Amino acid sequence: MLEIVIWLSFAILSLSLLLSFVRLLRGPSLPDRVVALELMASLTVGFIGVHAIASQRFAFLDVAMVLALTAFLAAVGFARFLEKRGIHADD
Amino acid sequence: MGGFAWNILLALIWVAVSGNITGAGLLTGFILGYIILGLTLREVPVFSAYVRRVPKIFMFACYFAKELVRSNLRVAWDVVTPTHYMKPAVIAVPLDAKTEGEIALVANLISLTPGTLSLDVSTDRRALYLHVMYLDDLEETRAQIKQFEARVLELLR
Amino acid sequence: MTEWIAAPLLLAGSLLMLLAALGALRMPDLLMRMHATTKAGALGSGLIMLAAAVFFGSAEVWARVLAIIAFIMLTAPVAAHMIGRAGYFVGVPLWGRILRDDLKGRYHTDNHSLESPPEFSERRQHEERRGQ
C-alpha cells in the first residue's frame, strides 16, 4: 500500500516539477520566474520528504529543512534585488 | 509565556520518568502537565491566564486548519476547470493590529486563508493591502477580514 | 497501522503540490499565481512532512517535522509579500479583468514608502475623537 503511494507521489511530484519548469521558461516577467523557482524549491522539499520515507532514513529531513531555509533567503534576496533595480527593458 | 515553559518542563519530566521518548510520549506528558497546572495552580495569575489561553489557541488552530483546506479546495476547483471564475481585486483594509508582531501575524495568517493574499502594509500602519481572488461584495469581504483579525488579536492580547 | 495514516497524507500532499504547479502554470497574472503557490505549496509540503513524521514516529523526527512546518508556514507568506511588492515596483501587468486596484499610485517610488487610503486616516481620527 505505502509502496504504491510512494511511487505515485514521486510521479506526481515529477510532473509538478515539469509544469513549474514550463512556467520558469515562459516567464513572462522576472517575478514570475522567481515564483516558479520558489515553487520548485518547495516541490524539492516535498521530494526529499518522500525520499526519506522511501529510503527509511530520517536524516534526509535535515536536508529538507536547510533547503526550505535557503529557498526563503533566495526569494527574499531576489525580491530586494528586483525592487532596487526597478523597471528594465530586458524583463 | 511562563506557563508554557513550565508545561514543557512537566512534559519533559514525564518523558524522562516514563522512558517513552516518542512524539506520543511527549504529547501525553504535555496534556498531563496541562491538567496538573489547571487543577493545582489556578490561583496563580500567570498560570490561570495560560490555562485559559491554551483551549483558545487549540480552537483557533482547528478553525484555521479548516479554513486552509477550504481555501485550497476553492482554488483547486478554479485551477482544474477550464474557465476562470475569479473576480480578483486589490483592496485596502483598515488595521486594528498595532505592534509589528501583531501586524506580521495577522498578515501571515490572512495570506494562508481563503482567497486572500496580503501584499503590503502602509507605512503609517493604518491599512493592509490585500489581493482577493473572489470579490463578490467589498464591504462583506472587509467585514470577514476584520472578523478574522479580531479572532487573531483575541489570542494575542 | 502508521502506514494507513501516512499513505493518505502523502497522496494528499503530492496532489496539492500538483495543484500548486498547475496553478502557477494556468493562472493569468503574477498575484494569482502566488495565490496558488503559497497556499497549496505550503500545505502540500507540510502534509508530506507530516506523513514522514507519522511514518517514523520518534520524538526527534516529530520535533524536526514540526520545526519545518512552522518554518514553512512562517516564510511562505513573507516571501509572497516580498515578491508581490517587488512585482508592483517592477510594473508587472495585472490581469485585464481585475475589479479594483487600491494600491494604484499609493507607492512612492523615490523612498519606497506606502500611503494608506485617505478615507482611512479620517476614519482613525473620527474614532479617536469618539474615544475621548
Short mmCIF file of C-alpha atoms in Angstrom, two decimals:
data_model
loop_
_atom_site.label_atom_id
_atom_site.label_comp_id
_atom_site.label_asym_id
_atom_site.label_seq_id
_atom_site.Cartn_x
_atom_site.Cartn_y
_atom_site.Cartn_z
CA MET A 1 0.00 0.00 0.00
CA LEU A 2 2.60 2.55 1.12
CA GLU A 3 4.97 1.42 -1.64
CA ILE A 4 2.43 2.22 -4.35
CA VAL A 5 1.63 5.60 -2.80
CA ILE A 6 5.34 6.45 -2.60
CA TRP A 7 5.85 5.75 -6.29
CA LEU A 8 2.66 7.62 -7.14
CA SER A 9 3.90 10.61 -5.13
CA PHE A 10 7.24 10.54 -6.92
CA ALA A 11 5.41 10.55 -10.25
CA ILE A 12 3.07 13.40 -9.25
CA LEU A 13 5.92 15.50 -7.86
CA SER A 14 8.00 14.96 -11.01
CA LEU A 15 5.06 16.08 -13.14
CA SER A 16 4.67 19.16 -10.92
CA LEU A 17 8.37 19.96 -11.28
CA LEU A 18 7.98 19.74 -15.04
CA LEU A 19 4.95 22.07 -15.00
CA SER A 20 6.69 24.67 -12.87
CA PHE A 21 9.72 24.40 -15.13
CA VAL A 22 7.48 25.37 -18.04
CA ARG A 23 6.39 28.45 -16.05
CA LEU A 24 10.06 29.20 -15.30
CA LEU A 25 10.87 29.14 -19.02
CA ARG A 26 7.81 31.10 -20.13
CA GLY A 27 8.11 33.90 -17.59
CA PRO A 28 6.90 36.37 -18.84
CA SER A 29 8.38 38.72 -16.20
CA LEU A 30 11.24 38.16 -13.77
CA PRO A 31 8.97 37.98 -10.65
CA ASP A 32 7.00 35.20 -12.39
CA ARG A 33 10.22 33.25 -12.74
CA VAL A 34 11.08 33.85 -9.08
CA VAL A 35 7.67 32.45 -8.10
CA ALA A 36 8.33 29.39 -10.28
CA LEU A 37 11.76 28.90 -8.69
CA GLU A 38 10.29 29.18 -5.20
CA LEU A 39 7.65 26.61 -6.08
CA MET A 40 10.36 24.29 -7.42
CA ALA A 41 12.19 24.64 -4.10
CA SER A 42 9.13 23.64 -2.08
CA LEU A 43 8.48 20.79 -4.53
CA THR A 44 12.01 19.60 -3.84
CA VAL A 45 11.35 19.82 -0.10
CA GLY A 46 8.36 17.52 -0.68
CA PHE A 47 10.52 15.24 -2.85
CA ILE A 48 13.08 14.91 -0.07
CA GLY A 49 10.29 14.09 2.40
CA VAL A 50 9.01 11.29 0.16
CA HIS A 51 12.54 10.03 -0.38
CA ALA A 52 13.15 9.97 3.38
CA ILE A 53 10.13 7.69 3.75
CA ALA A 54 11.11 5.53 0.75
CA SER A 55 14.69 5.02 1.99
CA GLN A 56 13.62 4.84 5.68
CA ARG A 57 16.35 7.31 6.67
CA PHE A 58 15.06 10.36 8.51
CA ALA A 59 18.41 12.20 8.27
CA PHE A 60 17.14 13.46 4.90
CA LEU A 61 14.64 15.67 6.75
CA ASP A 62 17.57 17.88 7.82
CA VAL A 63 18.32 18.43 4.14
CA ALA A 64 14.69 19.44 3.62
CA MET A 65 14.94 21.95 6.46
CA VAL A 66 18.12 23.56 5.10
CA LEU A 67 16.65 23.68 1.59
CA ALA A 68 13.50 25.42 2.86
CA LEU A 69 15.72 27.94 4.65
CA THR A 70 17.92 28.73 1.65
CA ALA A 71 14.92 28.90 -0.70
CA PHE A 72 13.30 31.51 1.53
CA LEU A 73 16.51 33.55 1.71
CA ALA A 74 16.86 33.32 -2.08
CA ALA A 75 13.29 34.55 -2.62
CA VAL A 76 13.83 37.49 -0.26
CA GLY A 77 17.13 38.32 -1.93
CA PHE A 78 15.58 38.23 -5.39
CA ALA A 79 12.68 40.40 -4.27
CA ARG A 80 15.00 43.04 -2.82
CA PHE A 81 17.14 42.96 -5.93
CA LEU A 82 14.10 43.45 -8.18
CA GLU A 83 12.80 46.31 -6.05
CA LYS A 84 16.15 48.11 -6.09
CA ARG A 85 16.71 47.58 -9.77
CA GLY A 86 13.31 48.91 -10.88
CA ILE A 87 11.94 48.67 -14.40
CA HIS A 88 14.28 47.44 -17.11
CA ALA A 89 13.64 46.60 -20.71
CA ASP A 90 15.02 43.06 -20.57
CA ASP A 91 12.19 41.58 -18.46
CA MET B 1 4.60 32.58 28.32
CA GLY B 2 5.97 31.43 31.71
CA GLY B 3 3.08 28.96 31.93
CA PHE B 4 4.05 27.38 28.64
CA ALA B 5 7.68 26.91 29.73
CA TRP B 6 6.53 25.17 32.92
CA ASN B 7 4.18 22.94 30.95
CA ILE B 8 7.00 21.91 28.59
CA LEU B 9 9.19 21.20 31.63
CA LEU B 10 6.49 18.94 33.09
CA ALA B 11 6.18 17.15 29.74
CA LEU B 12 9.95 16.60 29.60
CA ILE B 13 9.90 15.24 33.17
CA TRP B 14 7.10 12.87 32.15
CA VAL B 15 9.15 11.67 29.15
CA ALA B 16 12.26 11.18 31.31
CA VAL B 17 10.39 9.35 34.06
CA SER B 18 8.30 7.11 31.80
CA GLY B 19 11.26 6.44 29.46
CA ASN B 20 8.91 6.74 26.48
CA ILE B 21 10.92 9.06 24.21
CA THR B 22 8.46 9.39 21.31
CA GLY B 23 6.18 12.10 19.95
CA ALA B 24 3.21 10.38 21.55
CA GLY B 25 5.02 10.26 24.93
CA LEU B 26 5.80 13.97 24.74
CA LEU B 27 2.19 14.77 23.82
CA THR B 28 0.88 12.68 26.72
CA GLY B 29 3.26 14.46 29.09
CA PHE B 30 2.12 17.84 27.77
CA ILE B 31 -1.57 17.04 28.24
CA LEU B 32 -0.98 15.62 31.74
CA GLY B 33 1.14 18.65 32.65
CA TYR B 34 -1.60 20.95 31.41
CA ILE B 35 -4.23 19.17 33.52
CA ILE B 36 -1.99 19.35 36.60
CA LEU B 37 -1.36 23.07 36.09
CA GLY B 38 -5.08 23.66 35.58
CA LEU B 39 -6.05 21.73 38.74
CA THR B 40 -3.38 22.87 41.18
CA LEU B 41 -2.13 26.33 40.26
CA ARG B 42 -5.29 28.09 39.09
CA GLU B 43 -4.93 30.82 41.71
CA VAL B 44 -1.53 31.98 40.39
CA PRO B 45 -2.29 34.67 37.75
CA VAL B 46 0.44 33.58 35.27
CA PHE B 47 -0.87 30.04 35.17
CA SER B 48 -4.58 30.91 35.12
CA ALA B 49 -4.05 33.11 32.05
CA TYR B 50 -2.09 30.30 30.41
CA VAL B 51 -4.70 27.66 31.28
CA ARG B 52 -7.45 29.77 29.72
CA ARG B 53 -5.40 30.57 26.63
CA VAL B 54 -4.49 27.02 25.56
CA PRO B 55 -8.04 25.88 24.62
CA LYS B 56 -8.50 29.13 22.68
CA ILE B 57 -5.28 28.53 20.72
CA PHE B 58 -6.34 24.94 20.09
CA MET B 59 -9.78 26.04 18.84
CA PHE B 60 -8.15 28.64 16.62
CA ALA B 61 -5.76 26.03 15.20
CA CYS B 62 -8.74 23.79 14.31
CA TYR B 63 -10.63 26.71 12.72
CA PHE B 64 -7.52 27.72 10.83
CA ALA B 65 -6.88 24.18 9.54
CA LYS B 66 -10.49 24.05 8.31
CA GLU B 67 -10.14 27.38 6.50
CA LEU B 68 -6.82 26.27 4.98
CA VAL B 69 -8.44 23.15 3.50
CA ARG B 70 -11.47 25.12 2.28
CA SER B 71 -9.29 27.74 0.58
CA ASN B 72 -7.30 25.05 -1.17
CA LEU B 73 -10.42 23.28 -2.43
CA ARG B 74 -11.79 26.50 -3.90
CA VAL B 75 -8.54 27.34 -5.65
CA ALA B 76 -8.29 23.70 -6.76
CA TRP B 77 -11.67 23.90 -8.46
CA ASP B 78 -10.68 27.05 -10.31
CA VAL B 79 -7.31 25.69 -11.39
CA VAL B 80 -8.66 22.41 -12.70
CA THR B 81 -11.75 23.65 -14.54
CA PRO B 82 -11.09 25.31 -17.91
CA THR B 83 -13.00 28.57 -17.27
CA HIS B 84 -11.76 31.12 -14.77
CA TYR B 85 -14.39 32.16 -12.21
CA MET B 86 -12.07 34.55 -10.40
CA LYS B 87 -13.06 38.11 -9.59
CA PRO B 88 -9.68 39.42 -8.46
CA ALA B 89 -9.12 42.79 -6.81
CA VAL B 90 -6.53 44.59 -4.72
CA ILE B 91 -8.31 46.11 -1.73
CA ALA B 92 -7.27 48.10 1.33
CA VAL B 93 -8.49 47.05 4.77
CA PRO B 94 -8.10 49.20 7.91
CA LEU B 95 -5.84 47.58 10.53
CA ASP B 96 -6.62 47.29 14.23
CA ALA B 97 -3.36 45.45 14.99
CA LYS B 98 -0.88 47.96 16.41
CA THR B 99 2.54 46.43 17.11
CA GLU B 100 4.81 44.94 14.47
CA GLY B 101 4.39 41.42 15.83
CA GLU B 102 0.60 41.64 15.72
CA ILE B 103 0.59 43.02 12.18
CA ALA B 104 3.04 40.36 10.99
CA LEU B 105 0.97 37.53 12.47
CA VAL B 106 -2.35 38.87 11.13
CA ALA B 107 -0.89 39.44 7.65
CA ASN B 108 0.74 35.99 7.55
CA LEU B 109 -2.42 34.19 8.64
CA ILE B 110 -4.51 36.17 6.15
CA SER B 111 -2.14 35.04 3.40
CA LEU B 112 -2.88 31.42 4.25
CA THR B 113 -6.70 31.71 4.40
CA PRO B 114 -9.29 31.52 1.63
CA GLY B 115 -8.65 33.59 -1.45
CA THR B 116 -6.70 36.36 0.26
CA LEU B 117 -3.02 37.24 -0.01
CA SER B 118 -1.55 40.14 1.94
CA LEU B 119 0.63 42.34 -0.22
CA ASP B 120 1.81 45.20 1.95
CA VAL B 121 1.15 47.38 4.97
CA SER B 122 1.09 51.13 4.55
CA THR B 123 3.99 52.99 6.11
CA ASP B 124 1.70 54.64 8.70
CA ARG B 125 0.38 51.14 9.61
CA ARG B 126 -3.25 52.12 9.06
CA ALA B 127 -4.03 49.94 6.08
CA LEU B 128 -3.32 46.41 4.96
CA TYR B 129 -3.38 45.88 1.20
CA LEU B 130 -4.71 42.52 0.11
CA HIS B 131 -5.16 40.69 -3.14
CA VAL B 132 -8.54 38.95 -3.14
CA MET B 133 -9.41 36.12 -5.51
CA TYR B 134 -13.18 36.38 -5.35
CA LEU B 135 -14.56 39.84 -4.66
CA ASP B 136 -18.34 39.48 -4.56
CA ASP B 137 -19.03 42.41 -2.26
CA LEU B 138 -16.38 44.83 -1.00
CA GLU B 139 -17.93 45.61 2.39
CA GLU B 140 -18.72 41.96 3.10
CA THR B 141 -15.16 40.89 2.29
CA ARG B 142 -13.77 43.66 4.50
CA ALA B 143 -16.09 42.60 7.35
CA GLN B 144 -14.91 38.98 7.05
CA ILE B 145 -11.27 40.04 7.20
CA LYS B 146 -11.94 42.30 10.20
CA GLN B 147 -13.64 39.37 11.96
CA PHE B 148 -10.66 37.13 11.26
CA GLU B 149 -8.28 39.82 12.54
CA ALA B 150 -10.35 40.17 15.73
CA ARG B 151 -10.05 36.41 16.34
CA VAL B 152 -6.27 36.54 15.96
CA LEU B 153 -5.91 39.62 18.19
CA GLU B 154 -8.05 37.99 20.87
CA LEU B 155 -5.40 35.26 21.14
CA LEU B 156 -2.54 37.73 21.48
CA ARG B 157 -3.94 40.24 23.95
CA MET C 1 -1.11 0.93 11.31
CA THR C 2 1.01 4.06 10.73
CA GLU C 3 1.13 3.14 7.05
CA TRP C 4 -2.59 3.74 6.71
CA ILE C 5 -2.26 7.25 8.11
CA ALA C 6 0.96 8.13 6.31
CA ALA C 7 -0.19 7.00 2.84
CA PRO C 8 -3.27 9.30 2.54
CA LEU C 9 -1.25 12.23 3.92
CA LEU C 10 1.46 11.59 1.36
CA LEU C 11 -1.02 11.35 -1.50
CA ALA C 12 -2.93 14.49 -0.42
CA GLY C 13 0.37 16.37 -0.09
CA SER C 14 1.59 15.45 -3.55
CA LEU C 15 -1.78 16.22 -5.13
CA LEU C 16 -1.70 19.67 -3.51
CA MET C 17 1.79 20.17 -4.92
CA LEU C 18 0.48 19.26 -8.36
CA LEU C 19 -2.32 21.76 -7.80
CA ALA C 20 0.22 24.46 -6.93
CA ALA C 21 2.20 23.71 -10.10
CA LEU C 22 -0.95 23.69 -12.25
CA GLY C 23 -1.98 26.99 -10.66
CA ALA C 24 1.42 28.52 -11.34
CA LEU C 25 1.09 27.44 -14.96
CA ARG C 26 -2.55 28.33 -15.61
CA MET C 27 -3.35 31.44 -13.57
CA PRO C 28 -3.43 34.62 -15.64
CA ASP C 29 -1.24 37.03 -13.61
CA LEU C 30 1.60 37.11 -11.06
CA LEU C 31 -0.56 37.72 -7.97
CA MET C 32 -2.94 34.87 -8.77
CA ARG C 33 -0.05 32.52 -9.43
CA MET C 34 1.26 33.42 -5.99
CA HIS C 35 -2.15 32.55 -4.51
CA ALA C 36 -1.77 29.02 -5.85
CA THR C 37 1.90 28.55 -4.96
CA THR C 38 1.86 29.97 -1.41
CA LYS C 39 -1.25 28.23 -0.11
CA ALA C 40 -1.18 24.91 -1.95
CA GLY C 41 2.63 24.76 -1.87
CA ALA C 42 2.87 25.39 1.88
CA LEU C 43 0.07 22.99 2.78
CA GLY C 44 1.38 20.35 0.35
CA SER C 45 4.92 20.24 1.69
CA GLY C 46 3.51 20.44 5.23
CA LEU C 47 1.36 17.34 4.64
CA ILE C 48 4.28 15.39 3.16
CA MET C 49 6.41 16.29 6.19
CA LEU C 50 3.55 15.21 8.47
CA ALA C 51 3.44 11.88 6.62
CA ALA C 52 7.15 11.43 7.29
CA ALA C 53 6.62 12.20 11.00
CA VAL C 54 3.78 9.66 11.24
CA PHE C 55 5.87 7.08 9.37
CA PHE C 56 8.96 7.37 11.60
CA GLY C 57 7.05 8.24 14.77
CA SER C 58 10.04 9.01 17.00
CA ALA C 59 10.27 12.22 19.02
CA GLU C 60 13.31 13.54 17.16
CA VAL C 61 11.53 13.22 13.81
CA TRP C 62 8.39 14.87 15.20
CA ALA C 63 10.45 17.77 16.56
CA ARG C 64 12.17 18.23 13.19
CA VAL C 65 8.93 17.98 11.24
CA LEU C 66 7.08 20.45 13.46
CA ALA C 67 10.02 22.86 13.10
CA ILE C 68 9.96 22.51 9.30
CA ILE C 69 6.17 23.01 9.15
CA ALA C 70 6.32 26.08 11.41
CA PHE C 71 9.13 27.45 9.29
CA ILE C 72 7.24 26.89 6.00
CA MET C 73 4.06 28.45 7.40
CA LEU C 74 6.02 31.49 8.60
CA THR C 75 8.11 32.06 5.50
CA ALA C 76 5.70 31.32 2.62
CA PRO C 77 3.51 34.42 3.25
CA VAL C 78 6.56 36.61 3.85
CA ALA C 79 8.13 35.52 0.56
CA ALA C 80 4.80 36.15 -1.20
CA HIS C 81 4.62 39.65 0.27
CA MET C 82 8.17 40.45 -0.82
CA ILE C 83 7.70 39.16 -4.37
CA GLY C 84 4.28 40.79 -4.78
CA ARG C 85 5.71 44.12 -3.66
CA ALA C 86 8.69 43.74 -5.99
CA GLY C 87 6.23 42.92 -8.80
CA TYR C 88 4.46 46.21 -8.17
CA PHE C 89 7.70 48.18 -8.33
CA VAL C 90 8.86 46.40 -11.46
CA GLY C 91 5.46 47.13 -13.02
CA VAL C 92 4.22 43.62 -13.73
CA PRO C 93 0.87 43.94 -15.55
CA LEU C 94 -2.26 42.72 -13.73
CA TRP C 95 -4.97 40.61 -15.31
CA GLY C 96 -7.30 42.63 -17.55
CA ARG C 97 -10.42 41.56 -15.65
CA ILE C 98 -9.29 42.84 -12.22
CA LEU C 99 -12.18 44.59 -10.45
CA ARG C 100 -10.33 47.27 -8.50
CA ASP C 101 -6.78 48.17 -7.53
CA ASP C 102 -6.48 50.15 -4.31
CA LEU C 103 -2.67 50.08 -4.47
CA LYS C 104 -2.55 52.06 -7.70
CA GLY C 105 -0.48 55.21 -7.24
CA ARG C 106 -0.03 54.72 -3.49
CA TYR C 107 3.64 53.71 -3.63
CA HIS C 108 6.26 56.46 -3.58
CA THR C 109 8.89 55.23 -6.00
CA ASP C 110 11.59 57.54 -4.61
CA ASN C 111 11.66 56.34 -0.96
CA HIS C 112 9.56 53.13 -1.35
CA SER C 113 7.01 54.20 1.31
CA LEU C 114 3.33 53.32 1.02
CA GLU C 115 0.39 55.63 1.73
CA SER C 116 -2.84 54.46 3.30
CA PRO C 117 -6.10 55.39 1.53
CA PRO C 118 -7.17 58.93 2.53
CA GLU C 119 -10.53 57.78 3.93
CA PHE C 120 -8.71 55.59 6.48
CA SER C 121 -6.93 58.48 8.19
CA GLU C 122 -10.29 60.25 8.50
CA ARG C 123 -11.78 57.11 9.99
CA ARG C 124 -9.00 56.80 12.56
CA GLN C 125 -9.31 60.46 13.57
CA HIS C 126 -13.07 60.03 13.90
CA GLU C 127 -12.61 57.04 16.19
CA GLU C 128 -10.04 58.84 18.31
CA ARG C 129 -12.38 61.80 18.75
CA ARG C 130 -15.21 59.46 19.72
CA GLY C 131 -12.95 57.65 22.17
CA GLN C 132 -12.05 60.82 24.10
#
